[in-house]
Amino acid sequence: MDDATRGRPHDPAWARLWGGRFRGELDPQIAAFTTSLPVDRRLYRADILGSIAHATMLGRRGIIPAPDAERIVQGLREILGEIDAGVLPIQGAEDIHTFVEAALRARIGEPAGRLHTARSRNDQVATDLRFYLKGEIVKIVSRTIALQQVLLALAEAHPSVIIPGYTHLQRAQPVLLAHHLLAYLWMLQRDVERLRDAFVRTDVLPLGSAALAGTPHPVDRQMVAELLAFARVSENSLDATADRDFAVEFVAAAALLMVHLSRLAGEIVLWATSEFGFVELSDTISTGSSIMPQKKNPDAAELVRGKAARVLGDLTTLLAMLRGLPLAYNSDMQEDKEAVFDAIDTANASLHAMGLVLHGIRFNREVIDARLRGGFMGATEIADHLARRGLPFRQAHELAGRIVLYAQEQGKELWELSPEEYRQFSPLLDAAAAAALADAASPTGAVASKRSAGGTAPERVAEQLGAARAAIARSLSWVAAVPAAPVEREAPSPHPGPAQARPDHGA
Ligand code: ARG
């Protein structure tokens, strides 16, 4: 056997956990088609820790001899350390569960054969995926918080910049730039809350359900849950082995997170156009064109916008895979992992890239100020002002419209009209009221007047900044309070070397 075929599905040394009832050999092409190792290899840590907890429980309950349980746990810890260190390559087996058991047998011999007592790969894979996902949810929440902090810092750094606010992508009313940036912070806050919520339903232990029906062995599922830091054990073995709701919920939360990032990215792409010109992106996050020497493209933002599509696809994959499946485990479900992993990787990479894009953004005050002219964005202000003086809003709206027309003809801004010009339009206006009207129609006046709760007035935005800081602090304490699994404490460090050397990414 040459190096290219060693450890591949057609290698006779290919490990599998069955065979007693088989006479024929598995077709190598079917072996290659059905293997999940290239994908589920990244569950190795979850799989090994799950096995350590299971073996510990089997030993303590006397289901297997205590010395065997100890050798199993010891062997598994060594295997974990060697995989972490990159010296034990993950290859030569049908899936990660088989690989770990085969590696254990090679190391400790016969006692390894007792590890799979009272367990099936069906409750094992569900446990692995839940355990792994819990850790990944915490990481994504942390990265989302980090991006919120970047938005918060940008908002704090620009407390008084006013930009045009848009509806229908037409200039509508002026708003504080900080208010606009905080809008995204609140979207991300809801994403954090949705991810935390998905965590709660992921935090349930399937192990002990065995293949589908439970097990005759006197297992202590609560003990395993405690060793792995699961909040509770599942109620129904059929449901526990066939349920992937938790994966759907996570990917749905990730898809919405990506939609939010994609809207922010899309807006940055728009703002970076010469037509808008609101922002200048730093050279470190832009790319050039191979043909047009003048180009500076907002590539990173465009790709964040585009990558949202992948996660929407991942969600569709999961829902489509699950629909119509009879209970309990079906091999279709092996397809869940690729979608979940892709959603994790895409969300992580996009959150990170978005942070870099925002770090490298510079707001172009002159262009933004120029865009506050010409749009008559104070018109609503005039109508509101007249309505507050007693004119029915409909009439006030009509009158403000005529004032806009007049200003346009005069080539003036609403805030540049004199009190006399205003007074031509309504007998309700005395000199002081007409002067106040001009002020109210200016960008600063319009922004200052929006004092309703959640409005863009500077004092409301200052309150909002306080609420945002408090929300971030709450999320950070949630992250800090997520318990580590007791089995993990004695396990080798999860980050022994440089990231590239770690075997859990990619096939
Ligand atoms: N590789 C499988 C998966 O990812 C593990 C469970 C397999 N169970 C089975 N009975 N074939 O879903």
Coordinates of C-alpha atoms and ligand atoms in Angstrom, one line a residue:
M1 CA 0.0 0.0 0.0
D2 CA 1.5 3.4 -1.0
D3 CA 1.2 6.5 1.0
A4 CA -1.6 7.9 -1.1
T5 CA -3.9 5.0 -0.2
R6 CA -2.9 4.5 3.4
G7 CA -5.7 5.4 5.8
R8 CA -8.2 5.8 3.0
P9 CA -11.5 3.9 2.8
H10 CA -10.1 1.2 0.6
D11 CA -7.2 0.5 2.9
P12 CA -7.9 -3.0 4.5
A13 CA -6.8 -1.5 7.8
W14 CA -9.7 1.0 7.6
A15 CA -11.3 0.8 11.1
R16 CA -15.0 0.1 11.6
L17 CA -17.0 -0.9 14.7
W18 CA -19.1 -3.7 13.1
G19 CA -18.5 -6.7 11.0
G20 CA -19.7 -9.8 12.9
R21 CA -22.8 -10.3 10.7
F22 CA -21.0 -9.4 7.4
R23 CA -19.4 -11.9 5.0
G24 CA -18.7 -9.5 2.1
E25 CA -16.3 -6.5 2.3
L26 CA -17.7 -3.0 1.9
D27 CA -17.3 -1.6 -1.6
P28 CA -14.4 0.9 -1.3
Q29 CA -16.4 3.5 -3.2
I30 CA -19.3 3.1 -0.8
A31 CA -16.9 3.4 2.1
A32 CA -15.6 6.6 0.6
F33 CA -19.2 7.8 0.0
T34 CA -20.4 7.0 3.5
T35 CA -17.4 8.1 5.6
S36 CA -17.9 11.2 7.7
L37 CA -14.4 11.4 9.0
P38 CA -13.3 14.3 6.8
V39 CA -16.1 16.4 8.3
D40 CA -16.6 15.1 11.9
R41 CA -12.8 15.0 12.7
R42 CA -13.2 18.3 14.2
L43 CA -15.4 16.7 16.9
Y44 CA -12.5 14.8 18.2
R45 CA -12.2 16.8 21.5
A46 CA -15.9 16.6 22.2
D47 CA -15.9 12.9 21.3
I48 CA -13.0 12.0 23.6
L49 CA -14.2 14.1 26.5
G50 CA -17.6 12.5 26.1
S51 CA -16.0 9.0 26.2
I52 CA -14.0 10.0 29.3
A53 CA -17.2 11.0 31.1
H54 CA -19.0 7.8 29.9
A55 CA -16.1 5.5 30.9
T56 CA -15.8 7.2 34.3
M57 CA -19.5 6.7 34.9
L58 CA -19.3 3.0 33.7
G59 CA -16.4 2.4 36.2
R60 CA -18.0 4.2 39.1
R61 CA -21.3 2.3 38.6
G62 CA -19.5 -1.0 38.4
I63 CA -20.9 -1.6 34.8
I64 CA -17.3 -2.2 33.7
P65 CA -14.4 -3.1 36.0
A66 CA -12.9 0.0 37.6
P67 CA -9.3 -0.8 36.5
D68 CA -10.5 -1.0 32.9
A69 CA -12.3 2.3 33.2
E70 CA -9.1 3.8 34.5
R71 CA -7.0 2.5 31.6
I72 CA -9.6 3.7 29.2
V73 CA -9.7 7.2 30.7
Q74 CA -5.9 7.3 30.8
G75 CA -5.6 6.1 27.2
L76 CA -8.2 8.6 26.0
R77 CA -6.3 11.5 27.7
E78 CA -3.1 10.5 26.0
I79 CA -4.9 10.3 22.6
L80 CA -6.4 13.7 23.1
G81 CA -3.0 15.2 24.0
E82 CA -1.4 13.6 20.9
I83 CA -4.1 14.8 18.6
D84 CA -3.9 18.3 20.1
A85 CA -0.1 18.3 19.6
G86 CA -0.5 17.2 16.0
V87 CA 1.4 13.9 16.4
L88 CA -1.6 11.6 16.0
P89 CA -3.2 12.1 12.6
I90 CA -6.9 11.5 12.4
Q91 CA -7.3 9.1 9.5
G92 CA -8.2 5.5 8.6
A93 CA -11.7 5.1 10.0
E94 CA -15.3 5.5 9.1
D95 CA -16.0 8.3 11.5
I96 CA -14.5 10.1 14.5
H97 CA -16.1 7.8 17.0
T98 CA -14.6 4.8 15.2
F99 CA -11.2 6.5 15.0
V100 CA -11.0 7.2 18.7
E101 CA -12.1 3.7 19.7
A102 CA -9.5 2.2 17.2
A103 CA -6.8 4.4 18.5
L104 CA -7.7 3.4 22.1
R105 CA -7.6 -0.3 21.2
A106 CA -4.2 0.2 19.6
R107 CA -3.0 1.8 22.8
I108 CA -4.5 -0.2 25.6
G109 CA -5.7 -3.4 24.0
E110 CA -8.7 -5.4 25.2
P111 CA -10.1 -3.0 27.8
A112 CA -10.9 -0.6 25.0
G113 CA -13.6 -3.0 24.0
R114 CA -15.6 -2.1 27.1
L115 CA -15.9 1.6 26.3
H116 CA -18.9 1.3 24.0
T117 CA -21.0 -0.5 26.7
A118 CA -24.4 1.1 27.2
R119 CA -23.9 3.5 24.3
S120 CA -24.4 3.8 20.6
R121 CA -22.9 6.1 18.0
N122 CA -26.4 7.6 17.8
D123 CA -26.5 9.1 21.3
Q124 CA -22.7 9.6 21.0
V125 CA -22.8 11.8 17.9
A126 CA -25.7 13.8 19.3
T127 CA -23.8 14.4 22.5
D128 CA -20.6 15.3 20.6
L129 CA -22.4 17.8 18.4
R130 CA -24.2 19.4 21.3
F131 CA -21.0 19.6 23.4
Y132 CA -19.0 21.1 20.6
L133 CA -21.7 23.5 19.6
K134 CA -22.1 24.9 23.1
G135 CA -18.4 25.9 23.1
E136 CA -18.8 27.4 19.6
I137 CA -21.9 29.4 20.6
V138 CA -20.0 30.9 23.4
K139 CA -17.2 31.9 21.0
I140 CA -19.6 33.4 18.5
V141 CA -21.3 35.3 21.3
S142 CA -18.0 36.7 22.4
R143 CA -17.1 37.8 18.8
T144 CA -20.5 39.4 18.4
I145 CA -19.9 41.3 21.7
A146 CA -16.5 42.4 20.4
L147 CA -18.1 43.8 17.2
Q148 CA -20.7 45.6 19.4
Q149 CA -17.8 47.1 21.2
V150 CA -16.3 48.4 18.0
L151 CA -19.7 50.0 17.0
L152 CA -20.0 51.5 20.5
A153 CA -16.5 53.0 20.3
L154 CA -17.3 54.5 16.8
A155 CA -20.6 55.9 18.1
E156 CA -18.8 57.4 21.1
A157 CA -16.1 58.8 18.9
H158 CA -18.6 60.7 16.8
P159 CA -21.1 62.1 19.3
S160 CA -22.2 65.1 17.2
V161 CA -21.9 64.1 13.6
I162 CA -25.2 64.4 11.8
I163 CA -25.9 62.3 8.7
P164 CA -28.9 62.1 6.4
G165 CA -31.3 59.4 7.5
Y166 CA -33.0 57.6 4.6
T167 CA -36.3 55.9 3.8
H168 CA -36.7 54.4 0.3
L169 CA -33.0 55.3 0.0
Q170 CA -34.2 58.9 -0.4
R171 CA -33.0 61.5 2.1
A172 CA -35.7 61.7 4.8
Q173 CA -34.7 63.2 8.1
P174 CA -31.3 64.0 9.7
V175 CA -30.1 61.6 12.4
L176 CA -27.0 61.3 14.5
L177 CA -24.3 59.1 13.0
A178 CA -24.1 57.5 16.5
H179 CA -27.8 56.7 16.4
H180 CA -27.3 55.0 13.1
L181 CA -24.4 52.9 14.3
L182 CA -26.2 52.0 17.5
A183 CA -29.1 50.6 15.4
Y184 CA -26.7 47.8 14.3
L185 CA -25.5 47.3 17.9
W186 CA -29.1 46.5 18.9
M187 CA -29.5 44.1 16.1
L188 CA -26.4 42.3 17.3
Q189 CA -27.8 42.4 20.8
R190 CA -30.8 40.4 19.7
D191 CA -28.5 38.0 17.9
V192 CA -26.6 37.5 21.2
E193 CA -29.9 36.8 23.0
R194 CA -31.0 34.4 20.3
L195 CA -27.7 32.5 20.5
R196 CA -27.9 32.4 24.2
D197 CA -31.4 31.0 23.8
A198 CA -30.2 28.4 21.4
F199 CA -27.5 27.5 23.9
V200 CA -30.2 26.7 26.5
R201 CA -31.8 24.0 24.3
T202 CA -28.4 22.7 23.1
D203 CA -27.5 22.2 26.8
V204 CA -29.2 18.8 27.1
L205 CA -27.4 15.5 27.3
P206 CA -28.5 12.7 24.9
L207 CA -25.9 10.1 26.1
G208 CA -27.6 7.2 27.8
S209 CA -30.3 7.0 25.2
A210 CA -28.1 4.4 23.4
A211 CA -29.3 3.5 19.8
L212 CA -32.9 4.7 20.3
A213 CA -34.6 2.9 23.2
G214 CA -32.3 3.4 26.2
T215 CA -30.1 0.8 27.8
P216 CA -30.5 -2.1 30.2
H217 CA -27.3 -1.2 32.0
P218 CA -27.7 0.8 35.3
V219 CA -26.2 4.0 33.9
D220 CA -26.1 7.2 35.8
R221 CA -26.9 9.8 33.2
Q222 CA -26.9 12.7 35.7
M223 CA -23.3 11.9 36.6
V224 CA -22.3 12.0 32.9
A225 CA -24.2 15.3 32.5
E226 CA -22.3 16.8 35.5
L227 CA -19.0 15.6 34.2
L228 CA -19.7 17.2 30.8
A229 CA -21.3 20.3 32.3
F230 CA -24.7 19.7 30.6
A231 CA -27.6 21.4 32.4
R232 CA -29.9 18.4 32.2
V233 CA -30.5 15.0 30.6
S234 CA -32.9 14.4 27.7
E235 CA -36.4 13.1 28.5
N236 CA -37.0 10.7 25.6
S237 CA -34.4 8.4 24.0
L238 CA -36.1 8.5 20.6
D239 CA -36.2 12.2 20.6
A240 CA -32.7 12.6 21.9
T241 CA -31.1 10.5 19.2
A242 CA -33.3 11.9 16.3
D243 CA -33.5 15.6 17.4
R244 CA -31.5 18.2 15.7
D245 CA -33.7 21.2 16.6
F246 CA -30.7 22.6 18.5
A247 CA -28.6 22.7 15.3
V248 CA -31.5 24.3 13.4
E249 CA -32.0 26.9 16.0
F250 CA -28.3 27.7 16.1
V251 CA -28.0 28.0 12.4
A252 CA -31.2 30.1 12.2
A253 CA -29.7 32.5 14.8
A254 CA -26.4 32.5 12.8
A255 CA -28.3 33.2 9.6
L256 CA -30.1 36.2 11.1
L257 CA -26.7 37.4 12.5
M258 CA -25.3 37.1 9.0
V259 CA -28.2 39.0 7.6
H260 CA -27.5 41.8 10.0
L261 CA -23.8 41.8 9.2
S262 CA -24.7 41.8 5.5
R263 CA -26.9 44.9 5.9
L264 CA -24.2 46.7 7.7
A265 CA -21.6 45.6 5.1
G266 CA -24.0 46.6 2.3
E267 CA -24.4 50.1 3.8
I268 CA -20.6 50.4 4.1
V269 CA -20.2 49.5 0.4
L270 CA -22.8 52.1 -0.5
W271 CA -21.2 54.8 1.8
A272 CA -17.8 54.1 0.2
T273 CA -19.0 54.9 -3.3
S274 CA -17.9 58.2 -4.9
E275 CA -21.6 58.9 -5.3
F276 CA -22.1 58.7 -1.5
G277 CA -18.6 59.4 -0.3
F278 CA -19.5 59.2 3.4
V279 CA -16.6 57.0 4.3
E280 CA -13.1 56.3 3.3
L281 CA -12.0 52.7 3.9
S282 CA -8.4 52.1 5.0
D283 CA -6.0 50.6 2.5
T284 CA -5.5 47.6 4.8
I285 CA -9.1 46.4 4.2
S286 CA -9.5 47.3 0.5
T287 CA -8.3 45.6 -2.6
G288 CA -7.3 46.9 -6.1
S289 CA -8.4 46.0 -9.6
S290 CA -6.2 44.0 -12.0
I291 CA -7.1 46.2 -14.9
M292 CA -8.3 49.6 -13.5
P293 CA -5.4 51.2 -11.7
Q294 CA -7.6 53.8 -9.9
K295 CA -9.8 51.3 -8.2
K296 CA -10.1 50.7 -4.5
N297 CA -12.7 48.1 -3.8
P298 CA -14.5 47.4 -0.5
D299 CA -13.9 43.7 -0.9
A300 CA -14.1 42.6 2.7
A301 CA -17.4 44.3 3.2
E302 CA -18.8 42.9 -0.1
L303 CA -17.7 39.4 1.0
V304 CA -19.4 39.7 4.4
R305 CA -22.5 40.8 2.5
G306 CA -22.1 37.8 0.1
K307 CA -21.3 35.2 2.8
A308 CA -24.6 35.6 4.4
A309 CA -26.0 33.6 1.5
R310 CA -24.0 30.5 2.6
V311 CA -25.5 30.5 6.1
L312 CA -29.0 30.9 4.7
G313 CA -28.1 27.8 2.6
D314 CA -26.9 26.0 5.6
L315 CA -30.3 26.6 7.3
T316 CA -32.1 25.3 4.3
T317 CA -29.9 22.2 4.2
L318 CA -30.7 21.3 7.8
L319 CA -34.5 21.9 7.5
A320 CA -34.7 20.1 4.2
M321 CA -32.6 17.2 5.6
L322 CA -34.8 16.7 8.7
R323 CA -38.2 17.1 7.1
G324 CA -40.1 13.8 6.8
L325 CA -37.5 11.7 8.5
P326 CA -39.0 8.8 10.5
L327 CA -37.8 8.3 14.1
A328 CA -35.2 7.7 15.3
Y329 CA -31.6 8.0 13.9
N330 CA -31.2 8.0 10.1
S331 CA -28.0 8.4 8.1
D332 CA -29.4 11.5 6.5
M333 CA -28.6 13.2 9.7
Q334 CA -24.9 12.7 9.2
E335 CA -25.3 15.7 6.8
D336 CA -26.1 18.0 9.7
K337 CA -22.4 18.6 10.6
E338 CA -21.2 20.2 7.4
A339 CA -24.0 22.8 7.6
V340 CA -23.4 23.5 11.3
F341 CA -19.6 23.8 10.8
D342 CA -20.0 26.1 7.8
A343 CA -22.4 28.3 9.7
I344 CA -19.9 28.5 12.6
D345 CA -16.9 29.2 10.3
T346 CA -18.7 31.8 8.2
A347 CA -20.1 33.7 11.2
N348 CA -16.7 33.7 12.9
A349 CA -14.8 34.9 9.9
S350 CA -17.5 37.5 9.0
L351 CA -17.6 38.9 12.5
H352 CA -13.9 39.2 12.6
A353 CA -13.7 40.8 9.1
M354 CA -16.4 43.2 10.0
G355 CA -14.5 44.4 13.0
L356 CA -11.4 45.1 10.9
V357 CA -13.5 46.9 8.3
L358 CA -15.1 49.2 11.0
H359 CA -11.6 49.8 12.6
G360 CA -10.4 51.0 9.2
I361 CA -13.3 53.3 8.5
R362 CA -13.0 57.1 8.4
F363 CA -16.0 59.3 8.1
N364 CA -15.7 62.2 5.6
R365 CA -17.2 65.1 7.5
E366 CA -17.2 67.5 4.6
V367 CA -19.1 65.3 2.2
I368 CA -21.6 64.3 4.9
D369 CA -22.2 68.0 5.8
A370 CA -22.7 68.8 2.1
R371 CA -25.3 66.0 1.9
L372 CA -27.3 67.6 4.6
R373 CA -28.1 70.4 2.1
G374 CA -30.5 70.1 -0.7
G375 CA -32.7 67.4 0.6
F376 CA -35.2 69.6 2.6
M377 CA -34.9 67.1 5.4
G378 CA -36.3 69.7 7.8
A379 CA -39.7 69.8 6.1
T380 CA -41.3 67.4 8.7
E381 CA -39.9 69.7 11.4
I382 CA -41.8 72.6 9.9
A383 CA -45.0 70.7 9.7
D384 CA -44.6 69.5 13.3
H385 CA -43.9 73.0 14.4
L386 CA -47.0 74.4 12.8
A387 CA -49.0 71.5 14.2
R388 CA -47.7 72.3 17.7
R389 CA -49.0 75.9 17.2
G390 CA -52.5 74.5 16.6
L391 CA -52.7 73.9 12.9
P392 CA -54.2 70.5 12.0
F393 CA -51.3 68.3 10.9
R394 CA -52.7 67.7 7.4
Q395 CA -52.9 71.5 6.8
A396 CA -49.4 71.9 8.3
H397 CA -48.1 69.2 6.0
E398 CA -49.6 71.0 3.0
L399 CA -48.2 74.4 4.1
A400 CA -44.7 72.9 4.7
G401 CA -44.8 71.4 1.2
R402 CA -45.4 74.9 -0.2
I403 CA -42.5 76.3 1.9
V404 CA -40.2 73.6 0.5
L405 CA -41.3 74.5 -3.1
Y406 CA -40.6 78.2 -2.4
A407 CA -37.2 77.4 -0.8
Q408 CA -36.3 75.3 -3.8
E409 CA -37.2 78.1 -6.2
Q410 CA -35.2 80.5 -4.2
G411 CA -32.2 78.2 -4.1
K412 CA -32.2 78.3 -0.3
E413 CA -32.2 75.8 2.5
L414 CA -35.2 75.8 4.8
W415 CA -33.0 77.1 7.6
E416 CA -31.8 80.0 5.4
L417 CA -35.3 81.5 4.9
S418 CA -35.8 84.8 6.8
P419 CA -38.6 85.2 9.3
E420 CA -40.4 87.5 6.8
E421 CA -40.3 84.8 4.2
Y422 CA -41.8 82.3 6.6
R423 CA -44.5 84.8 7.7
Q424 CA -45.8 85.1 4.2
F425 CA -47.1 81.5 4.6
S426 CA -49.1 81.7 7.8
P427 CA -50.7 84.3 10.0
L428 CA -50.0 81.9 12.9
L429 CA -46.4 82.9 12.8
D430 CA -45.1 86.0 14.7
A431 CA -41.5 87.1 14.2
A432 CA -40.1 84.9 17.0
A433 CA -42.0 81.9 15.8
A434 CA -40.8 82.3 12.3
A435 CA -37.2 82.6 13.5
A436 CA -37.6 79.5 15.7
L437 CA -39.0 77.7 12.6
A438 CA -35.8 78.3 10.6
D439 CA -33.7 76.9 13.5
A440 CA -36.0 73.9 13.9
A441 CA -35.6 73.1 10.2
S442 CA -31.8 73.0 10.4
P443 CA -30.1 69.6 10.8
T444 CA -29.1 70.4 14.4
G445 CA -32.6 71.7 15.2
A446 CA -34.3 68.7 13.6
V447 CA -32.1 66.2 15.5
A448 CA -32.4 68.0 18.8
S449 CA -36.2 67.9 18.6
K450 CA -36.5 64.1 18.4
R451 CA -36.6 63.6 22.1
S452 CA -39.1 60.8 22.2
A453 CA -37.8 57.6 23.9
G454 CA -35.5 55.9 21.4
G455 CA -35.3 59.0 19.2
T456 CA -32.1 60.6 17.8
A457 CA -31.9 63.7 20.0
P458 CA -28.4 63.9 21.6
E459 CA -29.7 63.3 25.1
R460 CA -31.6 60.3 24.1
V461 CA -28.6 58.9 22.2
A462 CA -26.5 59.5 25.3
E463 CA -29.0 57.4 27.3
Q464 CA -28.9 54.8 24.6
L465 CA -25.1 54.6 24.9
G466 CA -25.6 53.8 28.6
A467 CA -28.1 51.1 27.8
A468 CA -25.8 49.6 25.2
R469 CA -22.9 49.5 27.7
A470 CA -25.1 47.8 30.2
A471 CA -26.4 45.2 27.6
I472 CA -22.8 44.4 26.7
A473 CA -21.8 44.0 30.3
R474 CA -24.7 41.6 30.8
S475 CA -23.6 39.5 27.8
L476 CA -20.0 39.5 29.1
S477 CA -21.1 38.2 32.4
W478 CA -23.1 35.4 30.7
V479 CA -20.0 34.3 28.8
A480 CA -17.9 34.4 32.0
A481 CA -20.5 32.3 33.9
V482 CA -20.7 29.4 31.3
P483 CA -19.3 26.5 33.3
A484 CA -16.3 24.5 32.0
A485 CA -16.8 20.7 31.9
P486 CA -15.2 18.9 34.9
V487 CA -13.8 16.3 32.5
E488 CA -12.0 19.2 30.7
R489 CA -10.1 20.3 33.8
E490 CA -7.7 17.3 33.8
A491 CA -7.6 17.2 30.0
P492 CA -4.6 18.6 28.2
S493 CA -4.8 22.2 27.3
P494 CA -7.1 22.9 24.3
H495 CA -4.6 25.3 22.7
P496 CA -1.2 23.6 22.8
G497 CA 0.3 25.1 19.7
P498 CA -0.1 27.4 16.7
A499 CA -3.6 27.3 15.2
Q500 CA -2.3 26.0 11.8
A501 CA -0.8 23.0 13.4
R502 CA -4.2 22.0 15.0
P503 CA -6.0 19.3 13.2
D504 CA -9.6 20.4 13.8
H505 CA -10.0 22.7 10.9
G506 CA -10.6 21.4 7.4
A507 CA -10.2 17.8 6.2
Ligands
ARG1 N1 -21.2 9.4 11.4 C1 -22.5 9.4 12.0 C2 -23.1 10.8 12.0 O1 -22.4 11.7 11.8 C3 -22.4 8.9 13.4 C4 -23.6 8.1 13.8 C5 -23.7 6.9 13.0 N2 -24.6 5.9 13.5 C6 -24.9 4.9 12.8 N3 -25.7 4.0 13.3 N4 -24.5 4.7 11.6 O2 -24.3 10.9 12.1

